Coordinates of N, CA and C and ligand atoms in Angstrom, one line a residue:
X1 N -19.4 83.5 -52.0 CA -19.0 82.1 -52.4 C -18.6 82.3 -53.6
X2 N -17.4 82.3 -54.0 CA -17.6 82.0 -55.6 C -17.8 80.5 -55.8
X3 N -17.7 80.0 -57.8 CA -18.3 79.1 -57.8 C -17.2 77.8 -57.8
X4 N -17.7 76.6 -58.2 CA -16.7 75.8 -58.6 C -16.8 74.4 -56.7
X5 N -17.4 73.5 -57.1 CA -17.1 72.4 -55.9 C -16.2 71.6 -55.8
X6 N -16.3 70.2 -55.6 CA -15.5 69.5 -54.9 C -15.3 68.5 -56.5
X7 N -14.0 68.1 -56.6 CA -13.6 67.2 -57.6 C -14.4 66.1 -57.7
X8 N -14.5 65.5 -58.5 CA -15.6 63.8 -58.8 C -14.7 63.2 -57.9
X9 N -15.0 61.9 -57.3 CA -14.4 60.5 -57.0 C -13.4 60.3 -58.0
X10 N -14.2 60.2 -59.5 CA -12.9 59.5 -60.2 C -11.6 60.5 -60.3
X11 N -12.0 61.8 -60.4 CA -11.1 62.6 -60.3 C -9.6 63.0 -59.3
X12 N -10.8 62.4 -57.7 CA -9.7 62.3 -56.4 C -8.9 60.7 -56.5
X13 N -9.5 60.1 -57.7 CA -8.9 58.4 -57.7 C -7.8 58.6 -58.5
X14 N -8.1 59.3 -59.6 CA -6.7 59.9 -60.7 C -5.7 60.9 -59.1
X15 N -6.0 62.0 -58.9 CA -5.0 62.2 -58.2 C -3.6 61.4 -57.1
X16 N -4.6 60.8 -56.4 CA -3.9 59.7 -55.1 C -3.0 59.1 -56.4
X17 N -3.4 58.6 -57.7 CA -2.6 57.9 -58.2 C -1.1 58.7 -58.7
X18 N -1.6 59.8 -59.5 CA -0.4 60.9 -60.1 C 0.5 61.4 -58.5
X19 N -0.4 61.7 -58.0 CA 0.5 62.6 -57.0 C 1.5 61.3 -56.1
X20 N 1.6 60.4 -56.8 CA 2.5 59.4 -55.5 C 3.8 60.1 -55.5
X21 N 4.4 60.6 -54.1 CA 5.8 61.0 -54.0 C 6.3 61.6 -54.4
X22 N 5.0 62.4 -54.8 CA 5.6 63.9 -55.3 C 5.3 65.2 -54.2
X23 N 5.8 66.3 -54.6 CA 5.9 67.4 -54.2 C 4.2 68.0 -54.8
X24 N 3.4 68.4 -54.5 CA 2.1 68.8 -54.9 C 1.9 70.3 -55.1
X25 N 1.4 70.8 -55.5 CA 0.6 72.8 -55.2 C -1.0 72.1 -56.1
X26 N -1.8 72.5 -55.2 CA -2.9 72.8 -56.1 C -3.5 73.8 -55.9
X27 N -4.3 74.5 -57.1 CA -4.6 75.7 -57.1 C -6.2 76.0 -56.9
X28 N -6.4 76.3 -56.0 CA -8.0 76.5 -55.5 C -8.5 74.7 -54.8
X29 N -8.3 74.9 -53.5 CA -8.4 74.2 -52.6 C -9.8 73.7 -52.2
X30 N -10.8 74.6 -52.6 CA -12.4 74.5 -52.4 C -12.5 74.3 -50.8
X31 N -13.4 72.9 -50.5 CA -13.1 72.4 -49.6 C -12.9 71.3 -48.7
X32 N -11.4 71.3 -49.5 CA -10.2 70.2 -49.5 C -10.5 68.8 -49.7
X33 N -11.4 68.5 -50.5 CA -11.5 67.1 -50.6 C -10.7 66.8 -51.7
X34 N -9.8 67.4 -53.2 CA -8.6 67.1 -53.9 C -7.6 67.0 -52.8
X35 N -7.2 67.9 -52.2 CA -6.4 68.0 -51.0 C -6.2 66.8 -50.2
X36 N -7.6 66.5 -49.6 CA -7.1 65.2 -49.2 C -6.7 63.9 -49.7
X37 N -7.2 63.4 -51.2 CA -7.3 62.6 -51.7 C -5.4 63.3 -52.4
X38 N -4.7 64.0 -52.8 CA -3.8 64.1 -53.2 C -2.6 63.7 -51.6
X39 N -3.2 64.0 -50.7 CA -2.2 63.6 -49.7 C -2.1 62.7 -48.9
X40 N -3.0 61.8 -49.5 CA -2.9 60.0 -49.1 C -1.4 59.5 -50.0
X41 N -0.9 59.9 -51.0 CA 0.3 59.7 -51.6 C 1.0 60.4 -52.0
X42 N 0.8 62.1 -52.2 CA 1.7 62.7 -52.2 C 3.1 62.4 -51.1
X43 N 4.0 63.2 -51.1 CA 5.4 63.9 -50.1 C 4.6 64.8 -49.8
X44 N 4.1 66.0 -50.5 CA 3.5 67.5 -49.4 C 2.4 67.6 -50.9
X45 N 2.1 68.7 -49.8 CA 0.8 68.9 -50.9 C 0.3 70.3 -50.2
X46 N 0.9 71.8 -51.2 CA 0.7 72.7 -50.9 C -0.4 73.3 -51.4
X47 N -2.2 74.0 -50.8 CA -3.2 73.6 -51.5 C -3.4 75.4 -51.3
X48 N -4.1 76.3 -52.5 CA -4.7 77.4 -51.8 C -5.8 77.8 -52.1
X49 N -6.7 78.2 -51.4 CA -7.8 78.8 -52.1 C -8.1 80.3 -51.6
X50 N -8.9 81.0 -52.6 CA -9.3 82.5 -52.3 C -10.2 82.9 -51.7
X51 N -11.0 81.7 -51.4 CA -12.3 82.4 -51.0 C -12.3 82.0 -49.1
X52 N -12.4 83.3 -48.6 CA -11.9 83.2 -47.0 C -13.1 82.0 -46.3
X53 N -14.4 81.7 -47.0 CA -15.3 81.0 -46.1 C -14.8 79.3 -46.5
X54 N -14.4 79.1 -47.8 CA -14.3 77.6 -47.9 C -12.3 77.5 -47.2
X55 N -11.8 78.5 -47.9 CA -10.1 77.7 -46.8 C -10.4 77.7 -45.6
X56 N -11.7 78.2 -45.3 CA -11.7 78.0 -43.3 C -11.6 76.3 -43.0
X57 N -13.2 76.0 -44.1 CA -13.7 74.4 -43.8 C -12.8 73.9 -44.4
X58 N -11.6 74.0 -45.4 CA -10.8 73.2 -46.2 C -9.6 73.2 -44.8
X59 N -8.8 74.1 -44.1 CA -8.4 73.9 -43.2 C -8.6 73.1 -42.2
X60 N -9.6 73.0 -41.4 CA -10.5 71.9 -40.7 C -10.5 70.6 -41.6
X61 N -10.4 70.5 -42.5 CA -10.9 69.1 -43.0 C -9.3 68.8 -43.0
X62 N -8.3 69.6 -43.3 CA -7.4 69.2 -44.0 C -6.0 68.9 -42.4
X63 N -7.3 69.5 -41.6 CA -5.6 69.4 -40.0 C -5.0 68.5 -39.7
X64 N -5.1 67.3 -40.6 CA -5.3 66.2 -39.6 C -3.9 65.2 -40.5
X65 N -3.4 66.0 -41.9 CA -2.9 65.6 -42.8 C -1.6 66.8 -42.3
X66 N -0.8 65.9 -42.1 CA 0.9 66.6 -42.0 C 1.4 67.1 -42.8
X67 N 1.3 65.9 -43.9 CA 2.2 66.6 -45.0 C 1.0 67.8 -46.1
X68 N 0.2 68.6 -45.5 CA -0.5 69.7 -46.1 C -0.3 71.0 -45.4
X69 N -0.1 71.5 -46.3 CA -0.1 73.3 -46.1 C -1.2 73.7 -46.9
X70 N -1.9 74.1 -45.9 CA -3.6 74.6 -46.6 C -3.5 76.6 -46.6
X71 N -3.1 77.1 -47.9 CA -3.5 78.6 -47.8 C -4.2 79.7 -48.1
X72 N -4.7 80.3 -47.5 CA -5.6 81.6 -48.0 C -5.6 82.3 -49.0
X73 N -5.8 82.8 -50.4 CA -5.2 83.7 -50.7 C -5.4 84.1 -52.2
X74 N -4.8 84.1 -53.2 CA -4.7 84.1 -54.6 C -3.6 83.2 -54.5
X75 N -3.7 82.2 -55.5 CA -2.9 81.1 -55.7 C -1.5 81.5 -56.2
X76 N -1.7 82.6 -57.3 CA -0.9 83.3 -58.1 C 0.0 83.5 -57.2
X77 N -0.5 84.5 -57.1 CA 0.5 85.0 -55.9 C 1.3 84.5 -54.4
X78 N 0.6 83.6 -53.9 CA 1.4 82.6 -52.6 C 1.9 81.7 -53.4
X79 N 2.4 81.3 -54.7 CA 2.9 80.1 -54.9 C 4.1 80.9 -55.7
X80 N 4.0 81.8 -55.7 CA 4.8 82.4 -56.7 C 6.4 82.0 -56.3
X81 N 7.7 81.6 -56.7 CA 8.6 81.2 -56.1 C 9.1 80.1 -55.4
X82 N 7.7 79.0 -55.3 CA 7.7 78.2 -55.3 C 8.0 77.3 -55.6
X83 N 8.2 75.9 -54.9 CA 8.4 75.3 -55.8 C 10.3 74.8 -56.5
X84 N 10.5 74.0 -57.8 CA 9.2 73.3 -58.5 C 8.9 72.1 -57.9
X85 N 7.4 72.1 -58.3 CA 6.8 70.7 -58.0 C 6.7 69.6 -58.9
X86 N 6.3 68.6 -58.6 CA 6.1 67.2 -59.3 C 4.9 67.0 -60.2
X87 N 3.7 67.9 -59.5 CA 2.8 67.7 -59.9 C 2.0 68.8 -58.7
X88 N 1.2 69.6 -60.3 CA 0.3 70.9 -60.1 C -1.2 70.3 -60.8
X89 N -1.8 70.5 -59.9 CA -3.6 70.6 -59.9 C -4.3 72.0 -60.0
X90 N -4.3 72.4 -61.6 CA -5.0 73.8 -61.6 C -6.8 73.3 -62.2
X91 N -6.8 73.6 -60.6 CA -8.5 73.7 -60.4 C -9.3 74.6 -59.8
X92 N -8.7 76.3 -60.2 CA -9.0 77.4 -59.8 C -9.7 78.1 -60.5
X93 N -9.5 77.8 -62.3 CA -10.2 78.5 -63.0 C -9.9 79.8 -63.0
X94 N -9.9 80.5 -64.2 CA -8.8 82.2 -64.9 C -7.4 81.7 -64.6
X95 N -7.1 80.7 -66.0 CA -6.0 80.2 -66.1 C -4.5 80.8 -66.6
X96 N -3.6 80.8 -65.8 CA -2.5 81.8 -66.4 C -1.3 80.6 -66.9
X97 N -1.7 79.9 -67.9 CA -0.7 78.8 -68.0 C 0.6 78.8 -68.0
X98 N 1.2 80.3 -68.7 CA 2.8 80.4 -68.3 C 3.3 80.5 -66.7
X99 N 2.1 81.0 -66.2 CA 3.1 80.8 -64.7 C 2.6 79.8 -63.5
X100 N 1.9 78.3 -64.7 CA 1.3 77.5 -64.0 C 2.7 76.3 -64.5
X101 N 3.2 76.9 -65.9 CA 3.9 75.8 -65.9 C 5.6 76.2 -65.0
X102 N 5.9 77.9 -64.8 CA 6.7 78.2 -64.3 C 7.1 76.9 -62.5
X103 N 6.0 76.7 -62.1 CA 5.7 75.7 -61.2 C 6.2 74.1 -61.4
X104 N 6.4 73.6 -62.5 CA 6.3 72.4 -62.8 C 7.6 72.3 -62.9
X105 N 8.4 71.1 -62.2 CA 9.6 70.1 -62.5 C 9.7 69.9 -64.0
X106 N 10.5 69.6 -64.2 CA 10.6 69.0 -65.5 C 10.4 67.8 -65.5
X107 N 9.7 66.8 -66.4 CA 9.1 65.8 -66.3 C 7.6 65.6 -64.7
X108 N 7.6 67.2 -64.5 CA 6.3 67.4 -63.5 C 5.0 67.2 -64.4
X109 N 4.1 66.7 -63.4 CA 2.7 66.5 -63.6 C 1.3 67.4 -63.3
X110 N 0.7 67.7 -64.8 CA -0.3 68.6 -64.4 C -1.5 68.0 -64.8
X111 N -2.6 68.2 -63.5 CA -4.2 67.9 -64.2 C -4.5 69.3 -64.5
X112 N -5.8 69.0 -65.4 CA -7.0 69.9 -65.4 C -8.2 69.0 -65.6
X113 N -9.1 69.2 -65.1 CA -10.3 68.8 -64.8 C -11.6 69.4 -65.2
X114 N -12.5 69.1 -65.2 CA -13.7 70.2 -65.0 C -14.2 69.9 -66.7
X115 N -13.7 69.5 -67.7 CA -13.8 69.6 -69.3 C -15.0 68.7 -69.9
X116 N -15.7 69.2 -70.8 CA -16.5 68.5 -71.4 C -15.9 68.2 -72.6
X117 N -16.4 66.3 -72.8 CA -15.6 65.3 -73.7 C -15.6 65.9 -74.9
X118 N -15.3 65.4 -76.1 CA -15.4 65.4 -76.9 C -15.6 66.9 -77.8
X119 N -15.1 67.8 -77.4 CA -14.7 69.4 -77.3 C -13.8 69.6 -78.5
X120 N -13.9 70.1 -80.1 CA -13.2 70.3 -80.5 C -11.3 71.2 -79.9
X121 N -10.5 70.9 -79.9 CA -9.4 71.6 -79.6 C -9.2 73.2 -80.1
X122 N -9.3 73.4 -81.7 CA -9.8 74.7 -81.8 C -10.5 75.6 -81.5
X123 N -10.3 76.5 -81.0 CA -11.3 77.5 -80.3 C -11.5 77.1 -79.0
X124 N -10.9 76.5 -78.5 CA -11.1 76.3 -76.8 C -9.6 76.9 -76.5
X125 N -9.5 77.8 -75.3 CA -7.8 78.0 -75.5 C -7.4 77.2 -74.3
X126 N -8.1 76.4 -73.5 CA -7.2 75.4 -72.5 C -6.9 74.3 -73.3
X127 N -7.6 73.6 -73.7 CA -7.2 72.7 -75.1 C -5.8 73.3 -75.5
X128 N -5.9 74.0 -76.4 CA -5.3 74.5 -77.6 C -3.4 74.7 -76.8
X129 N -3.8 75.3 -75.1 CA -2.8 75.0 -75.0 C -1.7 73.9 -74.0
X130 N -2.7 73.4 -73.7 CA -2.4 71.9 -72.9 C -1.7 70.8 -73.6
X131 N -3.0 71.1 -75.2 CA -2.3 69.7 -76.3 C -1.8 69.9 -77.2
X132 N -1.3 71.2 -77.2 CA -0.1 71.7 -78.6 C 0.9 72.4 -78.3
X133 N 0.8 73.4 -77.0 CA 2.4 73.6 -76.2 C 3.3 72.6 -76.4
X134 N 4.5 73.0 -77.3 CA 5.7 71.9 -77.6 C 6.4 71.8 -76.1
X135 N 5.9 72.6 -74.8 CA 7.0 72.6 -73.5 C 6.0 70.7 -73.1
X136 N 4.8 70.7 -73.3 CA 4.0 69.5 -72.7 C 3.7 68.6 -73.9
X137 N 3.5 67.3 -73.0 CA 3.1 66.3 -74.1 C 1.4 66.1 -73.2
X138 N 0.5 65.9 -73.8 CA -0.6 65.6 -72.9 C -1.6 64.3 -73.5
X139 N -2.6 64.2 -72.6 CA -3.8 63.2 -73.4 C -4.9 63.5 -72.7
X140 N -5.8 63.7 -73.2 CA -7.4 64.1 -72.6 C -7.9 62.5 -72.5
X141 N -8.4 62.5 -70.9 CA -9.3 61.4 -70.8 C -10.6 61.4 -70.1
X142 N -11.5 60.5 -70.5 CA -12.9 60.9 -69.9 C -12.5 60.2 -68.4
X143 N -13.2 60.7 -67.2 CA -13.2 60.7 -66.3 C -14.4 60.3 -65.6
X144 N -15.4 60.6 -66.1 CA -17.0 59.6 -65.3 C -17.9 60.5 -66.7
X145 N -18.9 59.6 -67.1 CA -19.9 60.1 -68.1 C -20.1 61.7 -67.7
X146 N -20.0 62.3 -69.1 CA -20.0 63.2 -69.3 C -18.9 64.5 -68.8
X147 N -17.7 64.1 -68.4 CA -16.7 65.0 -67.8 C -15.1 64.4 -68.6
X148 N -14.0 64.9 -68.7 CA -13.2 64.8 -69.0 C -12.2 65.5 -68.6
X149 N -10.6 65.1 -68.2 CA -9.7 66.2 -67.8 C -8.7 66.1 -68.9
X150 N -7.4 66.5 -69.0 CA -6.1 66.6 -69.4 C -5.1 66.4 -68.7
X151 N -4.3 65.4 -68.7 CA -3.2 65.0 -67.7 C -2.0 65.3 -68.7
X152 N -1.2 66.2 -68.2 CA 0.2 66.7 -69.3 C 1.2 66.5 -68.1
X153 N 2.7 65.8 -68.7 CA 3.9 66.0 -68.5 C 4.7 67.3 -68.7
X154 N 5.4 68.0 -68.1 CA 6.4 69.2 -68.8 C 7.8 68.3 -69.2
X155 N 8.0 68.3 -70.6 CA 8.7 67.5 -71.5 C 10.3 68.0 -70.8
X156 N 11.0 67.5 -70.6 CA 12.6 68.2 -70.0 C 13.3 68.5 -71.3
Ligands
SAM201 C1 -13.3 73.9 -58.7 S1 -12.8 74.5 -56.9 C2 -11.7 73.3 -56.2 C3 -12.2 71.9 -56.2 C4 -10.6 71.1 -55.4 N1 -9.7 71.3 -56.0 C5 -11.2 69.7 -54.9 O1 -10.5 68.6 -55.8 O2 -12.0 69.7 -54.3 C6 -12.5 76.1 -57.8 C7 -11.7 77.0 -56.4 O3 -11.4 77.6 -56.3 C8 -11.1 79.1 -55.5 N2 -10.4 79.7 -56.6 C9 -10.5 81.1 -57.9 N3 -9.5 81.4 -58.4 C10 -8.2 81.5 -57.4 C11 -7.6 82.0 -56.7 N4 -6.9 82.5 -58.1 N5 -6.1 81.7 -56.5 C12 -7.1 80.4 -55.5 N6 -8.6 80.0 -55.4 C13 -9.3 80.0 -56.1 C14 -12.7 79.1 -55.9 O4 -12.5 79.9 -54.9 C15 -13.1 77.6 -55.6 O5 -13.3 77.4 -54.6

């Protein structure tokens, strides 16, 4: 089983707010907790998990949500050609930001969590891309003590 557990409750609350009325893609389902939060307000959610054991747990967890499609495999492979999405929750690690940007519609939102607050932008590839790429406008926010996320929008 690969690393990385479920998103924090505060992040799940953020996901519920930002997903409202949108078509959402989540890279990295884990056990389905983030997808369940997204599903409360999203129009649709497609979520992909590469670990078979986690994907099986998530399928069961998410079976009651009519607006969720829970897929097993590599998120980049399975989401290629889909979308564009109004919200992408990039939560799998090993990020290919160009491919993630391709999934986003203009005005679409992107969230990356699991950051340590207060770190410099220079030398941090995630912050350098998300906070400085001219195709995005982004803000870093503290989500819980010792935890931060970046929320970005794809500029029109
Ligand atoms: C931090 S956890 C996801 C937590 C989940 N989004 C939540 O909110 O509860 C990261 C997950 O991404 C999965 N993962 C890693 N690389 C992946 C890939 N290329 N495609 C799909 N899932 C991947 C890992 O197996 C792991 O379960």
